[in-house]
Amino acid sequence: MSIVLLGGSPAAVSGSGRLLQHIGDLLAQRGHRVGAIAVRDLPPRALLHADLSDRAIADACNLVAEAEAIVVATPVYKASYSGILKTFLDLLPQHGLEGKLLLPVATGGSQSHMLALDYALRPVLAALSAKHVLTSIYATPEQMAWSDEHGLSLAPTIATRVNYGVCEMSAALTAQHRRSAQTERRRPAIAPRQMAQQQSA
Ligand SMILES: Cc1cc2nc3c(=O)[nH]c(=O)nc-3n(C[C@H](O)[C@H](O)[C@H](O)COP(=O)(O)O)c2cc1C
C-alpha cells in the first residue's frame, strides 16, 4: 500500500476523520494507492493488551509496515493527541516508521492547542524513525463545514494548507518512485558473479 490514512479519533462522527478522508481523496485523485486504518475499529481488548497475535492488529501493523507514506490524523485531547492513537503507535516496532513520509493532521476545539502536533506527536514520529515529517495541518470546527449533500468544505486557509500538504506528499512519492525505477533500470539483469560463471562455463 503506497499511502495509509491513520485515523486516531475514538468518535464515530469525526471532524479529524472527515479531514483525513478528504486528504485521502485528493491523494487518490493524483493516482496514489490509498488504504486506511481507523484505530477505533480495531478490537479494543487486543489493542489495549498489545496483542500482536490478533489478526486485525497484525493486519493494521502490516499495512503501516508496507506503506511508503502515512497521513496521521487525531483530535486534540487534553492538549495532546488522542490516547487511542498512542496505543496504536506503541504497537509498532522501535523503528516502525523508518523510511516513511508522514503528514500529521489534527482538529481541535480552538486555536489554543494548534501546536499540539508539533510538541507532542512530532517527537513520537521521530522516535519511530520517520524519514520526513511534513508541515502539520490543524483545523478548528469553524474552519470545516459539513453537509450530507456536499461533504466537507474548508475555509480558504485550511484548503490551501491541505493542498500544499497533498502536493508535497505526492511530489515526494513520485520522486521516490522515479529514483527506484532508475535504480532498477541500472541494475544488471544478472549479478556480476553469475555473469562471470556463465562466461567461464
Ligand atoms: C476528551 C476531550 C478533550 C479535548 N481536549 C481539547 C483540548 O485540549 N484542546 C482543544 O483545542 N480541543 C479539545 N477537545 C476538542 C476536540 O479536539 C475537537 O472537538 C476535535 O475536533 C474532535 O475531533 P474528532 O471529531 O475527530 O474526534 C477535546 C475534546 C474531547 C472530547
Tab-separated table of N, CA and C in Angstrom, residues 7-143:
chain	number	residue	atom	x	y	z
A	7	GLY	N	-6.359	7.009	11.196
A	7	GLY	CA	-7.310	7.849	11.922
A	7	GLY	C	-7.280	7.548	13.407
A	8	GLY	N	-7.073	8.590	14.221
A	8	GLY	CA	-6.903	8.381	15.658
A	8	GLY	C	-8.019	8.945	16.507
A	9	SER	N	-9.217	9.143	15.926
A	9	SER	CA	-10.312	9.647	16.763
A	9	SER	C	-11.168	8.486	17.258
A	10	PRO	N	-11.558	8.522	18.543
A	10	PRO	CA	-12.486	7.493	19.020
A	10	PRO	C	-13.925	7.760	18.595
A	11	ALA	N	-14.195	8.941	18.015
A	11	ALA	CA	-15.583	9.317	17.683
A	11	ALA	C	-16.043	8.669	16.380
A	12	ALA	N	-17.325	8.245	16.368
A	12	ALA	CA	-17.894	7.648	15.151
A	12	ALA	C	-18.057	8.724	14.079
A	13	VAL	N	-18.561	9.888	14.470
A	13	VAL	CA	-18.666	11.022	13.541
A	13	VAL	C	-17.538	11.966	13.922
A	14	SER	N	-16.536	12.015	13.049
A	14	SER	CA	-15.281	12.641	13.459
A	14	SER	C	-14.821	13.725	12.479
A	15	GLY	N	-14.552	14.908	13.033
A	15	GLY	CA	-14.037	16.001	12.202
A	15	GLY	C	-12.669	15.673	11.656
A	16	SER	N	-11.789	15.133	12.500
A	16	SER	CA	-10.440	14.796	12.017
A	16	SER	C	-10.533	13.656	10.999
A	17	GLY	N	-11.513	12.760	11.200
A	17	GLY	CA	-11.712	11.660	10.251
A	17	GLY	C	-12.163	12.183	8.890
A	18	ARG	N	-13.038	13.185	8.905
A	18	ARG	CA	-13.511	13.761	7.629
A	18	ARG	C	-12.378	14.485	6.908
A	19	LEU	N	-11.580	15.195	7.686
A	19	LEU	CA	-10.448	15.908	7.074
A	19	LEU	C	-9.443	14.902	6.494
A	20	LEU	N	-9.238	13.830	7.243
A	20	LEU	CA	-8.321	12.774	6.785
A	20	LEU	C	-8.826	12.158	5.477
A	21	GLN	N	-10.120	11.850	5.431
A	21	GLN	CA	-10.704	11.240	4.235
A	21	GLN	C	-10.590	12.192	3.033
A	22	HIS	N	-10.807	13.479	3.295
A	22	HIS	CA	-10.693	14.487	2.232
A	22	HIS	C	-9.270	14.494	1.657
A	23	ILE	N	-8.285	14.444	2.543
A	23	ILE	CA	-6.885	14.423	2.094
A	23	ILE	C	-6.617	13.134	1.307
A	24	GLY	N	-7.163	12.034	1.808
A	24	GLY	CA	-7.003	10.755	1.108
A	24	GLY	C	-7.614	10.795	-0.289
A	25	ASP	N	-8.790	11.421	-0.410
A	25	ASP	CA	-9.447	11.519	-1.725
A	25	ASP	C	-8.579	12.327	-2.700
A	26	LEU	N	-7.987	13.412	-2.190
A	26	LEU	CA	-7.141	14.239	-3.067
A	26	LEU	C	-5.894	13.459	-3.516
A	27	LEU	N	-5.345	12.667	-2.600
A	27	LEU	CA	-4.166	11.862	-2.966
A	27	LEU	C	-4.544	10.772	-3.965
A	28	ALA	N	-5.718	10.166	-3.771
A	28	ALA	CA	-6.186	9.138	-4.715
A	28	ALA	C	-6.413	9.751	-6.100
A	29	GLN	N	-6.949	10.981	-6.123
A	29	GLN	CA	-7.168	11.656	-7.420
A	29	GLN	C	-5.857	11.865	-8.158
A	30	ARG	N	-4.755	11.945	-7.396
A	30	ARG	CA	-3.451	12.105	-8.030
A	30	ARG	C	-2.822	10.766	-8.406
A	31	GLY	N	-3.578	9.706	-8.266
A	31	GLY	CA	-3.125	8.399	-8.748
A	31	GLY	C	-2.432	7.536	-7.712
A	32	HIS	N	-2.437	7.951	-6.440
A	32	HIS	CA	-1.776	7.145	-5.408
A	32	HIS	C	-2.733	6.088	-4.865
A	33	ARG	N	-2.170	4.952	-4.503
A	33	ARG	CA	-2.970	3.907	-3.856
A	33	ARG	C	-3.118	4.273	-2.383
A	34	VAL	N	-4.353	4.316	-1.916
A	34	VAL	CA	-4.606	4.787	-0.547
A	34	VAL	C	-5.397	3.729	0.224
A	35	GLY	N	-4.906	3.388	1.405
A	35	GLY	CA	-5.635	2.482	2.296
A	35	GLY	C	-5.885	3.186	3.624
A	36	ALA	N	-6.642	2.563	4.507
A	36	ALA	CA	-6.991	3.258	5.753
A	36	ALA	C	-6.984	2.324	6.958
A	37	ILE	N	-6.599	2.922	8.091
A	37	ILE	CA	-6.743	2.251	9.391
A	37	ILE	C	-7.466	3.229	10.311
A	38	ALA	N	-8.603	2.804	10.856
A	38	ALA	CA	-9.267	3.611	11.883
A	38	ALA	C	-9.013	2.896	13.200
A	39	VAL	N	-8.248	3.510	14.074
A	39	VAL	CA	-7.858	2.818	15.310
A	39	VAL	C	-9.100	2.412	16.114
A	40	ARG	N	-10.151	3.249	16.060
A	40	ARG	CA	-11.371	2.946	16.823
A	40	ARG	C	-12.044	1.642	16.375
A	41	ASP	N	-11.740	1.189	15.161
A	41	ASP	CA	-12.347	-0.045	14.663
A	41	ASP	C	-11.539	-1.300	15.025
A	42	LEU	N	-10.352	-1.115	15.600
A	42	LEU	CA	-9.551	-2.287	15.982
A	42	LEU	C	-10.153	-2.908	17.249
A	43	PRO	N	-9.954	-4.210	17.440
A	43	PRO	CA	-10.531	-4.849	18.632
A	43	PRO	C	-9.933	-4.236	19.907
A	44	PRO	N	-10.776	-3.615	20.765
A	44	PRO	CA	-10.249	-2.831	21.894
A	44	PRO	C	-9.384	-3.632	22.864
A	45	ARG	N	-9.810	-4.852	23.150
A	45	ARG	CA	-9.051	-5.652	24.127
A	45	ARG	C	-7.649	-5.967	23.584
A	46	ALA	N	-7.605	-6.402	22.333
A	46	ALA	CA	-6.311	-6.731	21.718
A	46	ALA	C	-5.430	-5.482	21.628
A	47	LEU	N	-6.070	-4.345	21.343
A	47	LEU	CA	-5.325	-3.081	21.244
A	47	LEU	C	-4.702	-2.731	22.599
A	48	LEU	N	-5.530	-2.797	23.653
A	48	LEU	CA	-5.040	-2.413	24.990
A	48	LEU	C	-4.035	-3.405	25.547
A	49	HIS	N	-4.169	-4.665	25.141
A	49	HIS	CA	-3.240	-5.691	25.649
A	49	HIS	C	-2.042	-5.862	24.721
A	50	ALA	N	-1.951	-5.007	23.702
A	50	ALA	CA	-0.847	-5.087	22.732
A	50	ALA	C	-0.700	-6.506	22.193
A	51	ASP	N	-1.846	-7.082	21.819
A	51	ASP	CA	-1.855	-8.467	21.364
A	51	ASP	C	-1.579	-8.526	19.856
A	52	LEU	N	-0.309	-8.690	19.545
A	52	LEU	CA	0.093	-8.691	18.132
A	52	LEU	C	-0.311	-9.973	17.413
A	53	SER	N	-0.783	-10.959	18.184
A	53	SER	CA	-1.234	-12.197	17.527
A	53	SER	C	-2.669	-12.043	17.004
A	54	ASP	N	-3.344	-10.976	17.406
A	54	ASP	CA	-4.705	-10.726	16.902
A	54	ASP	C	-4.632	-10.365	15.412
A	55	ARG	N	-5.488	-10.986	14.610
A	55	ARG	CA	-5.424	-10.817	13.153
A	55	ARG	C	-5.592	-9.348	12.725
A	56	ALA	N	-6.587	-8.673	13.300
A	56	ALA	CA	-6.855	-7.282	12.887
A	56	ALA	C	-5.693	-6.362	13.276
A	57	ILE	N	-5.132	-6.599	14.448
A	57	ILE	CA	-3.988	-5.782	14.900
A	57	ILE	C	-2.780	-6.052	13.988
A	58	ALA	N	-2.536	-7.340	13.711
A	58	ALA	CA	-1.393	-7.702	12.857
A	58	ALA	C	-1.564	-7.106	11.458
A	59	ASP	N	-2.804	-7.170	10.913
A	59	ASP	CA	-3.056	-6.606	9.574
A	59	ASP	C	-2.787	-5.105	9.563
A	60	ALA	N	-3.232	-4.411	10.618
A	60	ALA	CA	-3.032	-2.956	10.680
A	60	ALA	C	-1.532	-2.635	10.751
A	61	CYS	N	-0.800	-3.385	11.565
A	61	CYS	CA	0.653	-3.147	11.681
A	61	CYS	C	1.347	-3.444	10.350
A	62	ASN	N	0.892	-4.475	9.641
A	62	ASN	CA	1.491	-4.796	8.344
A	62	ASN	C	1.223	-3.705	7.323
A	63	LEU	N	0.017	-3.144	7.382
A	63	LEU	CA	-0.339	-2.059	6.465
A	63	LEU	C	0.614	-0.871	6.667
A	64	VAL	N	0.902	-0.577	7.931
A	64	VAL	CA	1.853	0.507	8.236
A	64	VAL	C	3.246	0.124	7.716
A	65	ALA	N	3.646	-1.115	7.969
A	65	ALA	CA	4.991	-1.548	7.554
A	65	ALA	C	5.172	-1.434	6.044
A	66	GLU	N	4.103	-1.710	5.278
A	66	GLU	CA	4.205	-1.704	3.814
A	66	GLU	C	4.035	-0.316	3.207
A	67	ALA	N	3.546	0.636	3.998
A	67	ALA	CA	3.252	1.972	3.449
A	67	ALA	C	4.530	2.758	3.173
A	68	GLU	N	4.478	3.558	2.108
A	68	GLU	CA	5.582	4.491	1.858
A	68	GLU	C	5.317	5.804	2.593
A	69	ALA	N	4.045	6.125	2.757
A	69	ALA	CA	3.678	7.397	3.385
A	69	ALA	C	2.440	7.191	4.250
A	70	ILE	N	2.347	7.984	5.309
A	70	ILE	CA	1.196	7.877	6.224
A	70	ILE	C	0.677	9.272	6.539
A	71	VAL	N	-0.636	9.433	6.381
A	71	VAL	CA	-1.295	10.654	6.848
A	71	VAL	C	-1.917	10.270	8.178
A	72	VAL	N	-1.469	10.909	9.253
A	72	VAL	CA	-1.955	10.523	10.581
A	72	VAL	C	-2.797	11.665	11.145
A	73	ALA	N	-4.058	11.336	11.468
A	73	ALA	CA	-4.983	12.378	11.925
A	73	ALA	C	-5.482	12.069	13.332
A	74	THR	N	-5.614	13.120	14.121
A	74	THR	CA	-6.049	12.954	15.512
A	74	THR	C	-6.859	14.167	15.971
A	75	PRO	N	-7.797	13.967	16.877
A	75	PRO	CA	-8.356	15.139	17.550
A	75	PRO	C	-7.363	15.585	18.620
A	76	VAL	N	-7.416	16.856	19.023
A	76	VAL	CA	-6.625	17.286	20.184
A	76	VAL	C	-7.422	16.916	21.425
A	77	TYR	N	-6.804	16.136	22.287
A	77	TYR	CA	-7.415	15.763	23.569
A	77	TYR	C	-6.468	16.207	24.674
A	78	LYS	N	-6.971	17.034	25.568
A	78	LYS	CA	-6.159	17.478	26.723
A	78	LYS	C	-4.781	17.956	26.269
A	79	ALA	N	-4.799	18.835	25.287
A	79	ALA	CA	-3.584	19.489	24.798
A	79	ALA	C	-2.588	18.552	24.114
A	80	SER	N	-3.055	17.371	23.716
A	80	SER	CA	-2.151	16.437	23.048
A	80	SER	C	-2.939	15.663	21.982
A	81	TYR	N	-2.336	14.614	21.457
A	81	TYR	CA	-3.058	13.764	20.501
A	81	TYR	C	-3.848	12.716	21.276
A	82	SER	N	-4.690	11.960	20.596
A	82	SER	CA	-5.602	11.067	21.326
A	82	SER	C	-4.869	9.861	21.930
A	83	GLY	N	-5.435	9.362	23.011
A	83	GLY	CA	-4.865	8.191	23.666
A	83	GLY	C	-4.916	6.950	22.794
A	84	ILE	N	-5.993	6.802	22.011
A	84	ILE	CA	-6.054	5.560	21.202
A	84	ILE	C	-5.003	5.589	20.092
A	85	LEU	N	-4.664	6.783	19.623
A	85	LEU	CA	-3.598	6.851	18.602
A	85	LEU	C	-2.277	6.380	19.214
A	86	LYS	N	-1.998	6.849	20.447
A	86	LYS	CA	-0.741	6.441	21.103
A	86	LYS	C	-0.729	4.941	21.349
A	87	THR	N	-1.895	4.409	21.735
A	87	THR	CA	-1.976	2.962	21.997
A	87	THR	C	-1.595	2.184	20.738
A	88	PHE	N	-2.056	2.685	19.576
A	88	PHE	CA	-1.699	2.000	18.332
A	88	PHE	C	-0.217	2.208	17.998
A	89	LEU	N	0.269	3.440	18.120
A	89	LEU	CA	1.682	3.702	17.781
A	89	LEU	C	2.617	2.863	18.656
A	90	ASP	N	2.180	2.590	19.898
A	90	ASP	CA	3.012	1.781	20.804
A	90	ASP	C	3.130	0.326	20.352
A	91	LEU	N	2.257	-0.097	19.443
A	91	LEU	CA	2.333	-1.478	18.939
A	91	LEU	C	3.397	-1.628	17.852
A	92	LEU	N	3.819	-0.503	17.278
A	92	LEU	CA	4.755	-0.581	16.157
A	92	LEU	C	6.162	-0.908	16.668
A	93	PRO	N	6.970	-1.557	15.833
A	93	PRO	CA	8.343	-1.835	16.255
A	93	PRO	C	9.126	-0.534	16.495
A	94	GLN	N	10.295	-0.639	17.112
A	94	GLN	CA	11.076	0.546	17.510
A	94	GLN	C	11.299	1.525	16.348
A	95	HIS	N	11.619	0.982	15.168
A	95	HIS	CA	11.842	1.852	14.006
A	95	HIS	C	10.718	1.658	12.979
A	96	GLY	N	9.503	1.555	13.496
A	96	GLY	CA	8.347	1.193	12.669
A	96	GLY	C	7.976	2.189	11.583
A	97	LEU	N	8.537	3.398	11.639
A	97	LEU	CA	8.205	4.372	10.581
A	97	LEU	C	9.442	4.703	9.738
A	98	GLU	N	10.452	3.864	9.837
A	98	GLU	CA	11.710	4.124	9.124
A	98	GLU	C	11.475	4.235	7.612
A	99	GLY	N	12.042	5.274	7.031
A	99	GLY	CA	11.959	5.447	5.574
A	99	GLY	C	10.625	6.008	5.110
A	100	LYS	N	9.711	6.296	6.032
A	100	LYS	CA	8.366	6.729	5.611
A	100	LYS	C	8.198	8.238	5.715
A	101	LEU	N	7.301	8.689	4.857
A	101	LEU	CA	6.939	10.107	4.805
A	101	LEU	C	5.666	10.269	5.633
A	102	LEU	N	5.628	11.279	6.507
A	102	LEU	CA	4.467	11.450	7.396
A	102	LEU	C	3.836	12.823	7.225
A	103	LEU	N	2.509	12.850	7.223
A	103	LEU	CA	1.790	14.129	7.224
A	103	LEU	C	0.857	14.131	8.438
A	104	PRO	N	1.171	14.936	9.474
A	104	PRO	CA	0.320	14.987	10.664
A	104	PRO	C	-0.836	15.974	10.480
A	105	VAL	N	-2.013	15.538	10.929
A	105	VAL	CA	-3.230	16.347	10.790
A	105	VAL	C	-3.963	16.314	12.135
A	106	ALA	N	-4.492	17.469	12.591
A	106	ALA	CA	-5.297	17.455	13.824
A	106	ALA	C	-6.447	18.427	13.722
A	107	THR	N	-7.526	18.101	14.461
A	107	THR	CA	-8.593	19.079	14.657
A	107	THR	C	-8.687	19.327	16.161
A	108	GLY	N	-8.922	20.595	16.521
A	108	GLY	CA	-9.055	20.957	17.935
A	108	GLY	C	-10.237	21.885	18.100
A	109	GLY	N	-10.697	22.033	19.357
A	109	GLY	CA	-11.850	22.877	19.633
A	109	GLY	C	-11.576	24.352	19.407
A	110	SER	N	-10.328	24.753	19.535
A	110	SER	CA	-9.947	26.153	19.315
A	110	SER	C	-8.507	26.204	18.829
A	111	GLN	N	-8.007	27.414	18.621
A	111	GLN	CA	-6.622	27.551	18.161
A	111	GLN	C	-5.615	27.371	19.306
A	112	SER	N	-6.146	27.262	20.572
A	112	SER	CA	-5.245	27.252	21.742
A	112	SER	C	-4.156	26.175	21.644
A	113	HIS	N	-4.528	25.031	21.081
A	113	HIS	CA	-3.558	23.925	21.074
A	113	HIS	C	-3.101	23.573	19.665
A	114	MET	N	-3.000	24.599	18.844
A	114	MET	CA	-2.629	24.313	17.449
A	114	MET	C	-1.199	23.773	17.311
A	115	LEU	N	-0.386	23.945	18.367
A	115	LEU	CA	0.982	23.421	18.288
A	115	LEU	C	1.093	22.000	18.848
A	116	ALA	N	-0.057	21.442	19.265
A	116	ALA	CA	-0.009	20.111	19.898
A	116	ALA	C	0.675	19.068	19.006
A	117	LEU	N	0.414	19.149	17.702
A	117	LEU	CA	1.044	18.174	16.808
A	117	LEU	C	2.560	18.315	16.848
A	118	ASP	N	2.997	19.567	16.898
A	118	ASP	CA	4.438	19.800	16.819
A	118	ASP	C	5.164	19.462	18.127
A	119	TYR	N	4.551	19.796	19.273
A	119	TYR	CA	5.274	19.498	20.526
A	119	TYR	C	4.978	18.094	21.053
A	120	ALA	N	3.857	17.489	20.630
A	120	ALA	CA	3.508	16.173	21.197
A	120	ALA	C	3.697	15.027	20.196
A	121	LEU	N	3.094	15.146	19.003
A	121	LEU	CA	3.133	13.996	18.076
A	121	LEU	C	4.467	13.887	17.326
A	122	ARG	N	4.976	15.028	16.894
A	122	ARG	CA	6.197	15.023	16.075
A	122	ARG	C	7.362	14.249	16.738
A	123	PRO	N	7.633	14.471	18.054
A	123	PRO	CA	8.722	13.709	18.680
A	123	PRO	C	8.488	12.199	18.658
A	124	VAL	N	7.213	11.791	18.746
A	124	VAL	CA	6.905	10.352	18.724
A	124	VAL	C	7.208	9.783	17.332
A	125	LEU	N	6.814	10.539	16.299
A	125	LEU	CA	7.077	10.086	14.923
A	125	LEU	C	8.584	10.005	14.681
A	126	ALA	N	9.317	10.974	15.237
A	126	ALA	CA	10.783	10.967	15.091
A	126	ALA	C	11.374	9.764	15.822
A	127	ALA	N	10.822	9.451	17.013
A	127	ALA	CA	11.337	8.303	17.782
A	127	ALA	C	11.114	6.995	17.031
A	128	LEU	N	10.065	6.967	16.191
A	128	LEU	CA	9.791	5.761	15.387
A	128	LEU	C	10.555	5.803	14.063
A	129	SER	N	11.472	6.775	13.943
A	129	SER	CA	12.388	6.890	12.792
A	129	SER	C	11.717	7.294	11.486
A	130	ALA	N	10.620	8.068	11.571
A	130	ALA	CA	10.010	8.574	10.328
A	130	ALA	C	11.086	9.316	9.528
A	131	LYS	N	11.091	9.105	8.218
A	131	LYS	CA	12.141	9.699	7.383
A	131	LYS	C	11.951	11.207	7.266
A	132	HIS	N	10.710	11.609	6.999
A	132	HIS	CA	10.445	13.023	6.774
A	132	HIS	C	9.030	13.330	7.260
A	133	VAL	N	8.898	14.289	8.177
A	133	VAL	CA	7.570	14.668	8.667
A	133	VAL	C	7.215	16.022	8.056
A	134	LEU	N	6.181	16.040	7.234
A	134	LEU	CA	5.789	17.259	6.523
A	134	LEU	C	5.130	18.252	7.484
A	135	THR	N	4.946	19.477	7.022
A	135	THR	CA	4.336	20.520	7.846
A	135	THR	C	2.927	20.096	8.274
A	136	SER	N	2.638	20.253	9.566
A	136	SER	CA	1.357	19.789	10.113
A	136	SER	C	0.176	20.615	9.600
A	137	ILE	N	-0.994	19.981	9.613
A	137	ILE	CA	-2.248	20.670	9.259
A	137	ILE	C	-3.143	20.650	10.491
A	138	TYR	N	-3.660	21.832	10.877
A	138	TYR	CA	-4.502	21.937	12.075
A	138	TYR	C	-5.746	22.747	11.734
A	139	ALA	N	-6.914	22.216	12.103
A	139	ALA	CA	-8.166	22.941	11.802
A	139	ALA	C	-9.110	22.902	12.999
A	140	THR	N	-9.932	23.939	13.099
A	140	THR	CA	-10.965	24.002	14.151
A	140	THR	C	-12.331	23.823	13.481
A	141	PRO	N	-13.391	23.563	14.261
A	141	PRO	CA	-14.721	23.346	13.663
A	141	PRO	C	-15.179	24.520	12.786
A	142	GLU	N	-14.790	25.752	13.171
A	142	GLU	CA	-15.207	26.933	12.377
A	142	GLU	C	-14.577	26.907	10.981
A	143	GLN	N	-13.494	26.175	10.849
A	143	GLN	CA	-12.799	26.154	9.544
A	143	GLN	C	-13.230	24.972	8.675
